[in-house]
Amino acid sequence: MAKVVTMRERVHQPFWDTLIRTGGFGTGTLGDNIPLFTPNGNRNDSTTNLVNGATLPSDQSFVVLALRVFTWFRNSILRVDGLADTDELAGNGDYGNLTPWLTGGAAVGTSAPGQTQDVYRLHYQVEEQLHWTFGTGEKPSISNMPTWYFPAGGGISGDMGGATDLIHWQNSGYDGHAGILRLARAILLPPRQNIQCVGRIYALPDNGQSTIAGITQQSRNMLSLRDNLNAYDGINKVITFTFDGLFSRDVQ
């Protein structure tokens, strides 16, 4: 379809990309330095709505007015009576075979089925250890700010679940779009400029006490968000980054 050369329209269209989206049934490969909005062969509608990745499509531009980070973790609900490897009891529909953890395999020594405490660890480690840099081209506009600075402003709000194990937390502050980061000055993404978005993980120091405190489990450092995100533990893990504002596009 032909476009009107002398006219453009602005619409409210956020764009997002995914740092991790996994069911936790496999060992991850995340490093401490993770660029987002980059072109690669694994991009699809479940991980981003900017499939080309590095730049906005068709020489478009963007005025970024807000930034958001969505974090969501949930342990698989599996019940075991302890009599045999295959005696899982799950009244809510989550059934599985715990053999990889009980009898050996890739998870031995570094992973186990995640509990509510492991979910809670992921939430507070993401808030403190995962730092974000965002901008355009080679010039970041916001550098090295932790996740707590980027509330998502929607979705599931905090709930410990009382006496149950139904723990739900995410980085919203509270449920509602008033709880987002509004930028003091808009960030401009001009045409043909690469989007710069990097998540960096800084593990808590163990001060040489990893053996005494049981912090290190073979190759897994329990003080490192990277290792806990990569763990084969059956925990559902999602972290996404969104830049929100006015998308300038062609008129057709």
Coordinates of N, CA, C and O in Angstrom, one line a residue, residues 23-180:
G23 N 10.0 -22.3 31.3 CA 9.3 -23.1 32.3 C 10.2 -23.7 33.4 O 9.8 -24.3 34.3
G24 N 11.5 -23.5 33.2 CA 12.5 -24.0 34.2 C 12.8 -25.4 34.0 O 13.5 -26.0 34.9
F25 N 12.5 -26.0 32.9 CA 12.7 -27.5 32.7 C 13.9 -27.6 31.8 O 13.8 -28.3 30.7
G26 N 15.0 -27.1 32.1 CA 16.2 -27.2 31.4 C 17.2 -26.2 31.9 O 16.8 -25.2 32.6
T27 N 18.5 -26.4 31.6 CA 19.5 -25.5 32.1 C 19.6 -24.3 31.2 O 19.8 -24.4 29.9
G28 N 19.6 -23.0 31.7 CA 19.6 -21.8 30.9 C 21.1 -21.5 30.5 O 22.0 -22.0 31.0
T29 N 21.2 -20.5 29.7 CA 22.5 -20.0 29.2 C 22.7 -18.5 29.3 O 23.6 -18.0 28.7
L30 N 22.0 -17.9 30.2 CA 22.1 -16.4 30.4 C 23.5 -16.1 31.0 O 24.0 -16.8 31.8
G31 N 24.1 -15.0 30.5 CA 25.3 -14.5 31.1 C 25.0 -13.3 32.0 O 23.9 -13.0 32.3
D32 N 26.1 -12.6 32.4 CA 25.9 -11.5 33.3 C 25.6 -10.2 32.5 O 25.3 -9.2 33.1
N33 N 25.8 -10.2 31.2 CA 25.6 -9.0 30.3 C 24.7 -9.5 29.2 O 25.1 -10.2 28.3
I34 N 23.4 -9.0 29.2 CA 22.4 -9.5 28.3 C 21.8 -8.3 27.5 O 21.0 -7.5 28.0
P35 N 22.2 -8.2 26.2 CA 21.5 -7.2 25.4 C 20.1 -7.6 24.9 O 19.9 -8.7 24.5
L36 N 19.2 -6.7 24.9 CA 17.9 -6.9 24.4 C 17.7 -6.1 23.1 O 18.5 -5.2 22.8
F37 N 16.6 -6.3 22.4 CA 16.2 -5.6 21.2 C 17.4 -5.8 20.2 O 17.9 -4.9 19.6
T38 N 17.8 -7.1 20.0 CA 18.9 -7.4 19.0 C 18.3 -8.4 18.1 O 17.5 -9.3 18.5
P39 N 18.7 -8.4 16.8 CA 18.1 -9.4 15.9 C 18.7 -10.8 16.1 O 20.0 -10.9 16.3
N40 N 17.9 -11.8 16.2 CA 18.4 -13.2 16.3 C 17.3 -14.1 15.8 O 16.1 -13.7 15.6
G41 N 17.6 -15.3 15.6 CA 16.6 -16.3 15.0 C 15.6 -16.8 15.9 O 14.7 -17.5 15.5
N42 N 15.7 -16.5 17.2 CA 14.7 -17.0 18.2 C 13.6 -16.0 18.5 O 12.8 -16.3 19.4
R43 N 13.5 -14.9 17.8 CA 12.5 -13.9 18.1 C 11.1 -14.3 17.5 O 11.0 -14.7 16.4
N44 N 10.1 -14.2 18.3 CA 8.7 -14.5 17.8 C 7.7 -13.7 18.7 O 8.1 -13.0 19.6
D45 N 6.4 -13.8 18.4 CA 5.4 -13.0 19.1 C 5.3 -13.3 20.6 O 4.8 -12.5 21.4
S46 N 5.9 -14.4 21.1 CA 5.8 -14.8 22.5 C 6.9 -14.1 23.3 O 6.9 -14.0 24.5
T47 N 8.0 -13.6 22.6 CA 9.1 -13.0 23.3 C 9.3 -11.5 23.0 O 10.0 -10.8 23.7
T48 N 8.6 -11.0 21.9 CA 8.8 -9.5 21.6 C 7.7 -9.1 20.6 O 7.1 -10.0 19.9
N49 N 7.4 -7.8 20.6 CA 6.5 -7.3 19.5 C 7.3 -6.4 18.6 O 6.7 -5.6 17.9
L50 N 8.6 -6.5 18.7 CA 9.5 -5.8 17.7 C 10.4 -6.8 17.1 O 11.6 -6.9 17.5
V51 N 9.9 -7.5 16.2 CA 10.6 -8.8 15.7 C 11.9 -8.5 15.0 O 12.8 -9.3 15.1
N52 N 12.0 -7.3 14.3 CA 13.3 -7.0 13.7 C 14.4 -6.6 14.7 O 15.6 -6.7 14.3
G53 N 14.0 -6.3 15.9 CA 15.0 -6.2 17.0 C 15.8 -4.9 17.2 O 15.5 -4.2 18.1
A54 N 16.7 -4.7 16.3 CA 17.7 -3.7 16.6 C 17.2 -2.3 16.3 O 17.7 -1.3 16.9
T55 N 16.3 -2.1 15.3 CA 15.8 -0.8 14.9 C 14.3 -0.8 14.8 O 13.7 -1.8 14.7
L56 N 13.7 0.4 14.8 CA 12.3 0.5 14.5 C 12.1 0.2 13.0 O 12.9 0.5 12.2
P57 N 10.9 -0.3 12.7 CA 10.7 -0.7 11.3 C 10.5 0.5 10.4 O 10.0 1.6 10.8
S58 N 10.9 0.4 9.1 CA 10.6 1.3 8.0 C 10.9 2.8 8.3 O 10.1 3.7 8.1
D59 N 12.1 3.1 8.9 CA 12.5 4.4 9.2 C 11.5 5.2 10.1 O 11.3 6.4 9.9
Q60 N 10.9 4.5 11.0 CA 10.0 5.2 11.9 C 10.8 5.7 13.1 O 12.0 5.4 13.3
S61 N 10.2 6.5 14.0 CA 10.8 7.1 15.1 C 9.9 6.9 16.4 O 8.8 6.5 16.2
F62 N 10.5 7.2 17.5 CA 9.7 7.0 18.8 C 10.1 8.0 19.8 O 11.3 8.4 19.9
V63 N 9.1 8.5 20.6 CA 9.4 9.3 21.7 C 9.1 8.5 23.0 O 7.9 8.2 23.2
V64 N 10.1 8.1 23.7 CA 10.0 7.3 24.9 C 9.6 8.1 26.1 O 10.3 9.0 26.5
L65 N 8.4 7.8 26.7 CA 7.9 8.6 27.8 C 8.0 7.8 29.1 O 7.9 8.4 30.2
A66 N 8.1 6.5 29.0 CA 8.1 5.7 30.2 C 8.8 4.4 29.9 O 8.9 3.9 28.8
L67 N 9.4 3.8 31.0 CA 10.1 2.5 30.9 C 9.6 1.6 31.9 O 9.3 2.0 33.1
R68 N 9.4 0.3 31.6 CA 8.8 -0.7 32.5 C 9.6 -2.0 32.4 O 10.1 -2.4 31.4
V69 N 9.7 -2.7 33.6 CA 10.2 -4.0 33.6 C 9.2 -4.9 34.3 O 8.8 -4.7 35.4
F70 N 8.8 -6.0 33.6 CA 7.9 -7.0 34.1 C 8.6 -8.2 34.6 O 9.5 -8.8 33.9
T71 N 8.4 -8.6 35.9 CA 9.0 -9.8 36.4 C 7.9 -10.7 37.0 O 7.0 -10.3 37.6
W72 N 8.0 -12.0 36.6 CA 7.0 -13.0 37.1 C 7.7 -14.3 37.2 O 8.4 -14.8 36.4
F73 N 7.5 -14.9 38.4 CA 8.0 -16.2 38.7 C 7.0 -17.0 39.5 O 6.2 -16.5 40.3
R74 N 7.0 -18.3 39.2 CA 6.0 -19.2 39.8 C 6.5 -20.6 39.8 O 6.9 -21.2 38.8
N75 N 6.6 -21.2 41.0 CA 7.1 -22.6 41.1 C 6.0 -23.6 40.7 O 4.8 -23.4 40.9
S76 N 6.5 -24.7 40.0 CA 5.5 -25.7 39.6 C 5.0 -26.4 40.9 O 5.7 -26.6 41.9
I77 N 3.7 -26.7 40.9 CA 3.1 -27.3 42.1 C 3.1 -28.8 41.9 O 2.3 -29.4 41.1
L78 N 4.0 -29.5 42.5 CA 4.2 -30.9 42.4 C 4.2 -31.5 43.8 O 4.9 -31.0 44.7
R79 N 3.4 -32.5 44.0 CA 3.3 -33.1 45.4 C 3.8 -34.6 45.3 O 3.5 -35.3 44.4
V80 N 4.6 -34.9 46.3 CA 5.2 -36.3 46.3 C 5.0 -36.9 47.7 O 5.1 -36.2 48.7
D81 N 4.6 -38.2 47.7 CA 4.3 -38.8 49.0 C 5.6 -39.4 49.6 O 5.6 -39.9 50.7
G82 N 6.7 -39.4 48.8 CA 8.0 -39.9 49.4 C 8.2 -41.4 49.3 O 9.2 -41.9 49.7
L83 N 7.2 -42.2 48.8 CA 7.4 -43.6 48.7 C 8.1 -44.1 47.5 O 8.7 -45.1 47.5
A84 N 7.9 -43.4 46.4 CA 8.6 -43.8 45.1 C 8.7 -42.6 44.2 O 8.0 -41.6 44.4
D85 N 9.6 -42.8 43.2 CA 9.8 -41.7 42.3 C 8.6 -41.3 41.5 O 8.5 -40.1 41.1
T86 N 7.7 -42.2 41.3 CA 6.5 -41.9 40.4 C 5.2 -41.6 41.2 O 4.2 -41.6 40.6
D87 N 5.3 -41.4 42.5 CA 4.1 -41.2 43.3 C 3.8 -39.7 43.6 O 3.6 -39.3 44.7
E88 N 3.8 -38.9 42.5 CA 3.4 -37.5 42.6 C 1.9 -37.4 42.8 O 1.1 -38.1 42.2
L89 N 1.6 -36.5 43.7 CA 0.2 -36.2 44.0 C -0.1 -34.7 43.8 O 0.5 -33.9 44.5
A90 N -0.9 -34.4 42.8 CA -1.2 -33.0 42.5 C -2.7 -32.8 42.3 O -3.2 -33.3 41.3
G91 N -3.4 -32.1 43.2 CA -4.8 -32.0 43.1 C -5.2 -30.9 42.1 O -6.4 -30.7 41.8
N92 N -4.3 -30.1 41.7 CA -4.7 -28.9 40.9 C -4.3 -29.1 39.4 O -4.4 -28.1 38.6
G93 N -3.9 -30.2 39.0 CA -3.6 -30.5 37.6 C -2.2 -30.5 37.2 O -1.8 -30.8 36.1
D94 N -1.2 -30.1 38.1 CA 0.2 -30.2 37.8 C 0.7 -31.6 38.2 O 0.9 -31.9 39.3
Y95 N 1.0 -32.4 37.2 CA 1.5 -33.7 37.4 C 2.9 -33.8 36.7 O 3.2 -33.1 35.7
G96 N 3.8 -34.6 37.3 CA 5.1 -34.7 36.6 C 5.8 -35.9 37.2 O 5.4 -36.6 38.1
N97 N 7.0 -36.1 36.6 CA 7.9 -37.2 37.0 C 9.1 -36.5 37.6 O 9.9 -35.8 36.8
L98 N 9.4 -36.7 38.9 CA 10.6 -36.0 39.5 C 11.9 -36.8 39.4 O 12.8 -36.5 40.0
T99 N 11.9 -37.8 38.5 CA 13.1 -38.6 38.3 C 14.3 -37.8 38.0 O 15.4 -38.2 38.6
P100 N 14.3 -36.8 37.2 CA 15.6 -36.1 36.9 C 16.3 -35.5 38.2 O 17.5 -35.5 38.3
W101 N 15.5 -35.2 39.2 CA 16.0 -34.7 40.5 C 16.3 -35.8 41.5 O 17.3 -35.7 42.2
L102 N 15.5 -36.9 41.4 CA 15.7 -37.9 42.4 C 16.7 -39.0 42.1 O 17.3 -39.6 43.0
T103 N 17.0 -39.2 40.8 CA 17.9 -40.3 40.4 C 19.1 -39.8 39.7 O 19.9 -40.7 39.4
G104 N 19.2 -38.6 39.4 CA 20.5 -38.1 38.7 C 20.1 -37.2 37.5 O 19.1 -36.6 37.4
G105 N 21.1 -37.1 36.6 CA 20.9 -36.3 35.4 C 21.6 -34.9 35.6 O 22.4 -34.7 36.5
A106 N 21.2 -34.0 34.7 CA 21.9 -32.7 34.6 C 21.7 -31.9 35.9 O 22.5 -31.0 36.1
A107 N 20.6 -32.1 36.6 CA 20.3 -31.2 37.7 C 21.0 -31.6 39.0 O 20.9 -30.8 39.9
V108 N 21.6 -32.7 39.1 CA 22.2 -33.2 40.4 C 23.2 -32.2 40.9 O 24.1 -31.7 40.2
G109 N 23.1 -31.8 42.2 CA 24.1 -30.9 42.8 C 23.9 -29.5 42.6 O 24.4 -28.7 43.3
T110 N 23.2 -29.1 41.5 CA 23.1 -27.7 41.2 C 21.6 -27.2 41.2 O 21.3 -26.0 41.2
S111 N 20.7 -28.1 41.2 CA 19.3 -27.8 41.0 C 18.4 -28.8 41.8 O 18.8 -29.9 42.1
A112 N 17.2 -28.3 42.0 CA 16.2 -29.1 42.7 C 14.8 -28.5 42.4 O 14.8 -27.3 42.0
P113 N 13.7 -29.2 42.5 CA 12.4 -28.5 42.3 C 12.3 -27.3 43.2 O 12.5 -27.3 44.4
G114 N 12.0 -26.2 42.6 CA 11.9 -24.9 43.3 C 10.7 -24.8 44.2 O 9.6 -25.3 43.9
Q115 N 10.9 -24.2 45.4 CA 9.9 -24.0 46.4 C 9.5 -22.5 46.4 O 10.1 -21.7 45.7
T116 N 8.5 -22.2 47.3 CA 8.1 -20.8 47.4 C 9.3 -19.9 47.8 O 9.4 -18.7 47.4
Q117 N 10.2 -20.4 48.6 CA 11.3 -19.6 49.1 C 12.3 -19.3 47.9 O 12.9 -18.2 47.8
D118 N 12.4 -20.2 46.9 CA 13.2 -20.0 45.7 C 12.6 -18.9 44.8 O 13.3 -18.2 44.2
V119 N 11.2 -19.0 44.8 CA 10.5 -17.9 44.0 C 10.8 -16.5 44.6 O 11.1 -15.6 43.9
Y120 N 10.7 -16.5 45.9 CA 10.9 -15.2 46.6 C 12.3 -14.7 46.4 O 12.6 -13.5 46.2
R121 N 13.3 -15.7 46.4 CA 14.7 -15.3 46.2 C 14.8 -14.6 44.8 O 15.5 -13.6 44.6
L122 N 14.2 -15.2 43.8 CA 14.3 -14.7 42.4 C 13.7 -13.2 42.4 O 14.3 -12.3 41.8
H123 N 12.6 -13.0 43.1 CA 12.0 -11.7 43.1 C 13.0 -10.6 43.7 O 13.2 -9.6 43.1
Y124 N 13.5 -10.9 44.9 CA 14.4 -9.9 45.5 C 15.7 -9.8 44.8 O 16.3 -8.7 44.8
Q125 N 16.2 -10.9 44.2 CA 17.5 -10.8 43.5 C 17.3 -9.9 42.2 O 18.2 -9.2 41.8
V126 N 16.2 -10.1 41.5 CA 16.0 -9.3 40.3 C 15.9 -7.8 40.6 O 16.5 -7.0 39.9
E127 N 15.2 -7.5 41.7 CA 15.1 -6.1 42.1 C 16.4 -5.4 42.4 O 16.7 -4.3 42.0
E128 N 17.4 -6.1 43.0 CA 18.6 -5.6 43.4 C 19.8 -5.8 42.4 O 20.6 -5.0 42.2
Q129 N 19.9 -7.0 41.9 CA 21.0 -7.4 41.1 C 21.0 -7.1 39.6 O 22.0 -7.0 39.0
L130 N 19.8 -7.0 39.0 CA 19.6 -6.8 37.6 C 19.5 -5.3 37.3 O 18.6 -4.7 37.7
H131 N 20.6 -4.8 36.7 CA 20.6 -3.4 36.4 C 20.5 -3.1 34.9 O 20.9 -3.9 34.0
W132 N 19.8 -2.0 34.5 CA 19.4 -1.7 33.1 C 20.1 -0.5 32.6 O 20.2 0.5 33.3
T133 N 20.5 -0.5 31.3 CA 20.9 0.7 30.6 C 20.1 0.8 29.3 O 19.9 -0.2 28.6
F134 N 19.6 2.0 29.0 CA 18.7 2.2 27.9 C 19.0 3.5 27.2 O 19.3 4.5 27.8
G135 N 19.0 3.4 25.8 CA 19.2 4.6 25.0 C 19.2 4.3 23.6 O 18.5 3.3 23.2
T136 N 19.9 5.1 22.8 CA 19.9 4.9 21.3 C 21.3 5.0 20.8 O 22.0 5.8 21.3
G137 N 21.6 4.2 19.8 CA 23.0 4.3 19.2 C 24.0 4.0 20.2 O 23.9 3.0 20.9
E138 N 25.0 4.8 20.3 CA 26.1 4.6 21.3 C 26.0 5.5 22.5 O 26.9 5.6 23.3
K139 N 24.8 6.2 22.7 CA 24.6 7.1 23.8 C 23.5 6.7 24.7 O 22.3 6.9 24.4
P140 N 23.8 6.0 25.8 CA 22.7 5.6 26.8 C 22.1 6.9 27.4 O 22.8 7.9 27.7
S141 N 20.8 6.8 27.6 CA 20.1 7.9 28.3 C 19.9 7.6 29.8 O 19.9 8.5 30.6
I142 N 19.7 6.3 30.1 CA 19.7 5.9 31.5 C 20.7 4.8 31.7 O 20.7 3.8 30.9
S143 N 21.6 4.9 32.6 CA 22.7 4.0 32.8 C 22.7 3.3 34.1 O 22.5 4.0 35.2
N144 N 22.8 2.0 34.1 CA 23.1 1.2 35.3 C 22.1 1.4 36.5 O 22.5 1.6 37.6
M145 N 20.8 1.3 36.2 CA 19.8 1.5 37.2 C 19.2 0.1 37.5 O 18.8 -0.6 36.6
P146 N 19.0 -0.2 38.8 CA 18.4 -1.5 39.1 C 16.9 -1.6 38.8 O 16.2 -0.6 38.6
T147 N 16.4 -2.9 38.8 CA 15.1 -3.1 38.4 C 14.0 -2.4 39.2 O 13.0 -2.1 38.8
W148 N 14.3 -2.2 40.5 CA 13.3 -1.6 41.4 C 13.0 -0.2 40.9 O 11.9 0.4 41.2
Y149 N 13.8 0.4 40.0 CA 13.5 1.7 39.5 C 12.5 1.7 38.3 O 12.0 2.8 37.9
F150 N 12.2 0.5 37.8 CA 11.3 0.4 36.6 C 10.0 -0.4 37.0 O 9.9 -1.5 36.5
P151 N 9.1 0.1 37.8 CA 7.9 -0.6 38.1 C 7.1 -0.8 36.8 O 7.0 0.0 35.9
A152 N 6.4 -2.0 36.8 CA 5.6 -2.3 35.6 C 4.3 -1.7 35.5 O 3.7 -1.5 34.4
G153 N 3.7 -1.4 36.7 CA 2.4 -0.8 36.7 C 1.2 -1.6 36.2 O 0.3 -1.1 35.6
G154 N 1.2 -2.9 36.5 CA 0.0 -3.7 36.1 C 0.3 -5.2 36.4 O 1.3 -5.6 36.8
G155 N -0.7 -6.0 36.1 CA -0.6 -7.4 36.3 C -0.8 -7.8 37.8 O -1.6 -7.2 38.5
I156 N -0.2 -8.9 38.2 CA -0.4 -9.4 39.5 C 0.4 -8.6 40.5 O 1.6 -8.4 40.4
S157 N -0.3 -8.1 41.6 CA 0.4 -7.4 42.6 C 0.8 -8.4 43.7 O 0.6 -9.6 43.6
G158 N 1.5 -7.9 44.7 CA 2.1 -8.8 45.7 C 1.1 -9.5 46.6 O 0.2 -8.9 47.1
D159 N 1.4 -10.8 46.8 CA 0.5 -11.6 47.7 C 1.3 -12.8 48.1 O 1.8 -13.6 47.3
M160 N 1.5 -13.0 49.4 CA 2.3 -14.1 50.0 C 1.4 -15.4 50.1 O 1.9 -16.5 50.3
G161 N 0.1 -15.3 49.9 CA -0.7 -16.4 49.9 C -1.1 -17.0 51.2 O -1.7 -18.1 51.3
G162 N -0.8 -16.3 52.3 CA -1.3 -16.8 53.6 C -0.6 -18.1 54.0 O 0.6 -18.2 53.9
A163 N -1.4 -19.0 54.4 CA -0.9 -20.4 54.8 C -0.6 -21.3 53.6 O -0.2 -22.4 53.8
T164 N -0.9 -20.8 52.4 CA -0.7 -21.7 51.2 C 0.6 -21.4 50.6 O 1.4 -20.5 51.1
D165 N 1.0 -22.1 49.5 CA 2.2 -21.9 48.8 C 2.0 -21.0 47.6 O 2.8 -21.0 46.7
L166 N 0.9 -20.4 47.5 CA 0.5 -19.6 46.3 C 1.1 -18.2 46.4 O 0.5 -17.2 46.6
I167 N 2.5 -18.2 46.2 CA 3.2 -16.9 46.3 C 3.2 -16.2 44.9 O 3.5 -16.8 43.9
H168 N 2.8 -15.0 44.9 CA 2.7 -14.2 43.7 C 3.3 -12.8 43.9 O 2.8 -12.1 44.8
W169 N 4.4 -12.4 43.2 CA 4.9 -11.1 43.3 C 5.4 -10.7 42.0 O 5.8 -11.5 41.1
Q170 N 5.3 -9.4 41.7 CA 5.9 -8.8 40.5 C 6.2 -7.3 40.7 O 5.8 -6.8 41.7
N171 N 7.0 -6.8 39.8 CA 7.6 -5.4 40.0 C 6.6 -4.3 39.6 O 6.9 -3.5 38.8
S172 N 5.4 -4.3 40.2 CA 4.4 -3.3 39.9 C 4.3 -2.2 40.9 O 3.7 -1.2 40.7
G173 N 4.8 -2.4 42.1 CA 4.6 -1.5 43.2 C 3.2 -1.7 43.7 O 3.0 -2.0 44.9
Y174 N 2.2 -1.4 42.9 CA 0.9 -1.8 43.2 C 0.1 -1.9 41.9 O 0.6 -1.5 40.8
D175 N -1.0 -2.5 41.9 CA -1.7 -2.9 40.7 C -2.4 -1.6 40.1 O -3.3 -1.1 40.6
G176 N -1.9 -1.1 39.0 CA -2.4 0.0 38.3 C -1.4 0.8 37.6 O -0.2 0.8 37.9
H177 N -1.8 1.4 36.5 CA -0.8 2.1 35.6 C -0.3 3.4 36.1 O 0.5 4.1 35.5
A178 N -0.7 3.8 37.3 CA -0.1 5.0 38.0 C 1.3 4.6 38.5 O 2.2 5.5 38.7
G179 N 1.6 3.3 38.7 CA 2.8 2.9 39.2 C 3.8 2.5 38.1 O 4.2 1.4 38.0
I180 N 4.3 3.5 37.3 CA 5.3 3.3 36.3 C 6.3 4.4 36.4 O 6.1 5.4 37.1

